[in-house]
Amino acid sequence: MTRVPLTLACGDYDRTWPLADGRVRPEGIDLNLITLEPEECFWRMLGNAEFDAAEMSLSSYAIAHARGDDRFVGVPVFLSRSFRHSTLYVRKDSDITDARDLAGKRIGVPEYQMTAAVWARALLHHDFDVDTTGIVWCTGGLEEPGRVERQALELPDWVRIEHVGNTLSQALLDGSIDALMAPRVPSVFRSGDQVRRLWPDYAAREVEYYTRTGIFPIMHMLVVRADVDRAHPWVARSLYKAFTEAKRFALSGAADKPALRYTMPFLLDALERQQEVFGADPWPYGLDANRTALDTFAGYLAEQGLVAAPPDMTELFAPATRADSRI
């Protein structure tokens, strides 16, 4: 049987390494895996549909789909997940000490529509009762000027957005923004001199959030070009199975070595604490296992003016991937 050649772009993760090194081969597919930073991956796929399949921002895809963009079909493989309590930064000399102090402030964020920002704004509003409609969202590049929204937005008048000319890191230092919401750790924090996290105890807050809500926020998913899906309707399911197997390799191999596999001195302790909180699989794939997080996110998209009404998240995914077979 001739294997279908397929080029797939995604980030460099332990859960994708078995696909990159050939330990896992998707059924019927000759996979060419290209490793890119997520921002480049999203930009190129959303703008030009350059790849047969790619990692994609959950919010970008959901917004595009809600507006009738039918170029892609989703696969319930969630390549990136992250809590957002660690991503809020202020200057060390700021009088902002609590989330409620952010009401009415100017907060930097690379893009208003990015998934991390949607989850973080929802955290401020729902967990800390912050009126986020009074915040001015200042967008731009975290470390490089000139970043813009990766797709055009149609927002209600109450959403207040300004674009900054320099970098968000510099804007925080010079006081043109009051706080920064950054999915990457900003350079001005790494230097350790002038910037602090709003919540230094973010890890404990994240455990409390997960214990209370059952949600480990989804950031990125997998999409396949719709023309590929039409030509080969089995490809989405084949990729889903392969990524699931690759994740199994990552989870089983993290601690099962005579020497530490990762450069983390307290790896075993972290893995054992992780299992206490999440159980055997902290990173579930599949629609059913993630329905609460997906439906919650759909509500946040509408609440923040990014879509007119909460989208039916089931419709984002290829029909072949919406349920698993049973023996």
PDB file of N, CA, C and O in Angstrom, residues 209-242:
ATOM      1  N   TYR A 209      -6.766  25.650  41.568  1.00  0.00           N
ATOM      2  CA  TYR A 209      -7.650  25.881  40.423  1.00  0.00           C
ATOM      3  C   TYR A 209      -8.056  24.559  39.779  1.00  0.00           C
ATOM      4  O   TYR A 209      -9.238  24.318  39.492  1.00  0.00           O
ATOM      5  N   TYR A 210      -7.073  23.688  39.541  1.00  0.00           N
ATOM      6  CA  TYR A 210      -7.377  22.406  38.904  1.00  0.00           C
ATOM      7  C   TYR A 210      -8.247  21.543  39.816  1.00  0.00           C
ATOM      8  O   TYR A 210      -9.211  20.910  39.356  1.00  0.00           O
ATOM      9  N   THR A 211      -7.938  21.519  41.102  1.00  0.00           N
ATOM     10  CA  THR A 211      -8.718  20.709  42.037  1.00  0.00           C
ATOM     11  C   THR A 211     -10.170  21.176  42.071  1.00  0.00           C
ATOM     12  O   THR A 211     -11.098  20.371  42.163  1.00  0.00           O
ATOM     13  N   ARG A 212     -10.368  22.471  41.969  1.00  0.00           N
ATOM     14  CA  ARG A 212     -11.716  23.051  42.044  1.00  0.00           C
ATOM     15  C   ARG A 212     -12.482  22.918  40.730  1.00  0.00           C
ATOM     16  O   ARG A 212     -13.691  22.648  40.736  1.00  0.00           O
ATOM     17  N   THR A 213     -11.802  23.087  39.598  1.00  0.00           N
ATOM     18  CA  THR A 213     -12.507  23.138  38.314  1.00  0.00           C
ATOM     19  C   THR A 213     -12.366  21.881  37.470  1.00  0.00           C
ATOM     20  O   THR A 213     -13.191  21.622  36.587  1.00  0.00           O
ATOM     21  N   GLY A 214     -11.291  21.115  37.700  1.00  0.00           N
ATOM     22  CA  GLY A 214     -11.008  19.970  36.839  1.00  0.00           C
ATOM     23  C   GLY A 214     -10.462  20.366  35.482  1.00  0.00           C
ATOM     24  O   GLY A 214     -10.367  19.530  34.573  1.00  0.00           O
ATOM     25  N   ILE A 215     -10.064  21.623  35.320  1.00  0.00           N
ATOM     26  CA  ILE A 215      -9.597  22.120  34.026  1.00  0.00           C
ATOM     27  C   ILE A 215      -8.087  22.354  34.050  1.00  0.00           C
ATOM     28  O   ILE A 215      -7.579  23.091  34.896  1.00  0.00           O
ATOM     29  N   PHE A 216      -7.404  21.717  33.123  1.00  0.00           N
ATOM     30  CA  PHE A 216      -6.008  22.025  32.804  1.00  0.00           C
ATOM     31  C   PHE A 216      -6.079  22.740  31.460  1.00  0.00           C
ATOM     32  O   PHE A 216      -6.274  22.111  30.420  1.00  0.00           O
ATOM     33  N   PRO A 217      -5.957  24.060  31.431  1.00  0.00           N
ATOM     34  CA  PRO A 217      -6.283  24.826  30.228  1.00  0.00           C
ATOM     35  C   PRO A 217      -5.552  24.367  28.967  1.00  0.00           C
ATOM     36  O   PRO A 217      -4.337  24.212  28.952  1.00  0.00           O
ATOM     37  N   ILE A 218      -6.330  24.174  27.916  1.00  0.00           N
ATOM     38  CA  ILE A 218      -5.801  23.805  26.600  1.00  0.00           C
ATOM     39  C   ILE A 218      -5.333  25.066  25.891  1.00  0.00           C
ATOM     40  O   ILE A 218      -6.031  26.072  25.866  1.00  0.00           O
ATOM     41  N   MET A 219      -4.146  25.011  25.306  1.00  0.00           N
ATOM     42  CA  MET A 219      -3.607  26.127  24.538  1.00  0.00           C
ATOM     43  C   MET A 219      -3.614  25.835  23.030  1.00  0.00           C
ATOM     44  O   MET A 219      -4.129  26.607  22.247  1.00  0.00           O
ATOM     45  N   HIS A 220      -3.019  24.706  22.630  1.00  0.00           N
ATOM     46  CA  HIS A 220      -2.851  24.412  21.210  1.00  0.00           C
ATOM     47  C   HIS A 220      -3.443  23.051  20.882  1.00  0.00           C
ATOM     48  O   HIS A 220      -3.444  22.140  21.724  1.00  0.00           O
ATOM     49  N   MET A 221      -3.888  22.914  19.659  1.00  0.00           N
ATOM     50  CA  MET A 221      -4.448  21.661  19.168  1.00  0.00           C
ATOM     51  C   MET A 221      -3.787  21.327  17.831  1.00  0.00           C
ATOM     52  O   MET A 221      -2.857  22.010  17.394  1.00  0.00           O
ATOM     53  N   LEU A 222      -4.270  20.283  17.200  1.00  0.00           N
ATOM     54  CA  LEU A 222      -3.763  19.863  15.898  1.00  0.00           C
ATOM     55  C   LEU A 222      -4.855  20.088  14.859  1.00  0.00           C
ATOM     56  O   LEU A 222      -6.032  19.804  15.120  1.00  0.00           O
ATOM     57  N   VAL A 223      -4.480  20.629  13.698  1.00  0.00           N
ATOM     58  CA  VAL A 223      -5.427  20.756  12.593  1.00  0.00           C
ATOM     59  C   VAL A 223      -4.841  20.113  11.350  1.00  0.00           C
ATOM     60  O   VAL A 223      -3.619  20.022  11.179  1.00  0.00           O
ATOM     61  N   VAL A 224      -5.740  19.666  10.488  1.00  0.00           N
ATOM     62  CA  VAL A 224      -5.398  19.109   9.179  1.00  0.00           C
ATOM     63  C   VAL A 224      -6.088  19.972   8.136  1.00  0.00           C
ATOM     64  O   VAL A 224      -7.224  20.416   8.340  1.00  0.00           O
ATOM     65  N   ARG A 225      -5.413  20.240   7.035  1.00  0.00           N
ATOM     66  CA  ARG A 225      -6.069  20.984   5.963  1.00  0.00           C
ATOM     67  C   ARG A 225      -7.296  20.222   5.472  1.00  0.00           C
ATOM     68  O   ARG A 225      -7.264  18.995   5.313  1.00  0.00           O
ATOM     69  N   ALA A 226      -8.374  20.948   5.224  1.00  0.00           N
ATOM     70  CA  ALA A 226      -9.631  20.305   4.855  1.00  0.00           C
ATOM     71  C   ALA A 226      -9.519  19.538   3.543  1.00  0.00           C
ATOM     72  O   ALA A 226     -10.160  18.496   3.375  1.00  0.00           O
ATOM     73  N   ASP A 227      -8.711  20.027   2.597  1.00  0.00           N
ATOM     74  CA  ASP A 227      -8.567  19.306   1.338  1.00  0.00           C
ATOM     75  C   ASP A 227      -7.879  17.965   1.544  1.00  0.00           C
ATOM     76  O   ASP A 227      -8.204  16.980   0.864  1.00  0.00           O
ATOM     77  N   VAL A 228      -6.947  17.916   2.500  1.00  0.00           N
ATOM     78  CA  VAL A 228      -6.304  16.642   2.839  1.00  0.00           C
ATOM     79  C   VAL A 228      -7.316  15.695   3.470  1.00  0.00           C
ATOM     80  O   VAL A 228      -7.370  14.505   3.148  1.00  0.00           O
ATOM     81  N   ASP A 229      -8.142  16.237   4.360  1.00  0.00           N
ATOM     82  CA  ASP A 229      -9.164  15.423   5.020  1.00  0.00           C
ATOM     83  C   ASP A 229     -10.182  14.895   4.014  1.00  0.00           C
ATOM     84  O   ASP A 229     -10.617  13.738   4.110  1.00  0.00           O
ATOM     85  N   ARG A 230     -10.547  15.703   3.040  1.00  0.00           N
ATOM     86  CA  ARG A 230     -11.510  15.239   2.025  1.00  0.00           C
ATOM     87  C   ARG A 230     -10.913  14.131   1.157  1.00  0.00           C
ATOM     88  O   ARG A 230     -11.593  13.155   0.819  1.00  0.00           O
ATOM     89  N   ALA A 231      -9.640  14.280   0.823  1.00  0.00           N
ATOM     90  CA  ALA A 231      -8.994  13.274  -0.028  1.00  0.00           C
ATOM     91  C   ALA A 231      -8.723  11.976   0.728  1.00  0.00           C
ATOM     92  O   ALA A 231      -8.791  10.887   0.141  1.00  0.00           O
ATOM     93  N   HIS A 232      -8.425  12.095   2.028  1.00  0.00           N
ATOM     94  CA  HIS A 232      -8.058  10.931   2.831  1.00  0.00           C
ATOM     95  C   HIS A 232      -8.757  11.041   4.202  1.00  0.00           C
ATOM     96  O   HIS A 232      -8.136  11.449   5.193  1.00  0.00           O
ATOM     97  N   PRO A 233     -10.021  10.691   4.289  1.00  0.00           N
ATOM     98  CA  PRO A 233     -10.774  10.905   5.525  1.00  0.00           C
ATOM     99  C   PRO A 233     -10.228  10.145   6.739  1.00  0.00           C
ATOM    100  O   PRO A 233     -10.578  10.471   7.869  1.00  0.00           O
ATOM    101  N   TRP A 234      -9.366   9.175   6.503  1.00  0.00           N
ATOM    102  CA  TRP A 234      -8.798   8.377   7.588  1.00  0.00           C
ATOM    103  C   TRP A 234      -7.564   9.024   8.203  1.00  0.00           C
ATOM    104  O   TRP A 234      -7.092   8.593   9.258  1.00  0.00           O
ATOM    105  N   VAL A 235      -7.000  10.051   7.566  1.00  0.00           N
ATOM    106  CA  VAL A 235      -5.745  10.645   8.027  1.00  0.00           C
ATOM    107  C   VAL A 235      -5.884  11.240   9.428  1.00  0.00           C
ATOM    108  O   VAL A 235      -4.988  11.094  10.273  1.00  0.00           O
ATOM    109  N   ALA A 236      -6.990  11.946   9.707  1.00  0.00           N
ATOM    110  CA  ALA A 236      -7.165  12.574  11.020  1.00  0.00           C
ATOM    111  C   ALA A 236      -7.132  11.540  12.136  1.00  0.00           C
ATOM    112  O   ALA A 236      -6.486  11.733  13.168  1.00  0.00           O
ATOM    113  N   ARG A 237      -7.820  10.413  11.924  1.00  0.00           N
ATOM    114  CA  ARG A 237      -7.824   9.347  12.935  1.00  0.00           C
ATOM    115  C   ARG A 237      -6.449   8.719  13.064  1.00  0.00           C
ATOM    116  O   ARG A 237      -5.991   8.412  14.173  1.00  0.00           O
ATOM    117  N   SER A 238      -5.755   8.549  11.966  1.00  0.00           N
ATOM    118  CA  SER A 238      -4.414   7.967  12.005  1.00  0.00           C
ATOM    119  C   SER A 238      -3.467   8.865  12.801  1.00  0.00           C
ATOM    120  O   SER A 238      -2.662   8.385  13.611  1.00  0.00           O
ATOM    121  N   LEU A 239      -3.554  10.168  12.577  1.00  0.00           N
ATOM    122  CA  LEU A 239      -2.717  11.101  13.338  1.00  0.00           C
ATOM    123  C   LEU A 239      -3.087  11.089  14.812  1.00  0.00           C
ATOM    124  O   LEU A 239      -2.210  11.121  15.690  1.00  0.00           O
ATOM    125  N   TYR A 240      -4.366  11.047  15.103  1.00  0.00           N
ATOM    126  CA  TYR A 240      -4.815  11.006  16.497  1.00  0.00           C
ATOM    127  C   TYR A 240      -4.225   9.794  17.219  1.00  0.00           C
ATOM    128  O   TYR A 240      -3.696   9.906  18.333  1.00  0.00           O
ATOM    129  N   LYS A 241      -4.286   8.647  16.588  1.00  0.00           N
ATOM    130  CA  LYS A 241      -3.742   7.434  17.201  1.00  0.00           C
ATOM    131  C   LYS A 241      -2.230   7.540  17.386  1.00  0.00           C
ATOM    132  O   LYS A 241      -1.687   7.139  18.425  1.00  0.00           O
ATOM    133  N   ALA A 242      -1.546   8.085  16.387  1.00  0.00           N
ATOM    134  CA  ALA A 242      -0.087   8.176  16.467  1.00  0.00           C
ATOM    135  C   ALA A 242       0.347   9.151  17.551  1.00  0.00           C
ATOM    136  O   ALA A 242       1.287   8.873  18.314  1.00  0.00           O
TER     137      ALA A 242
END
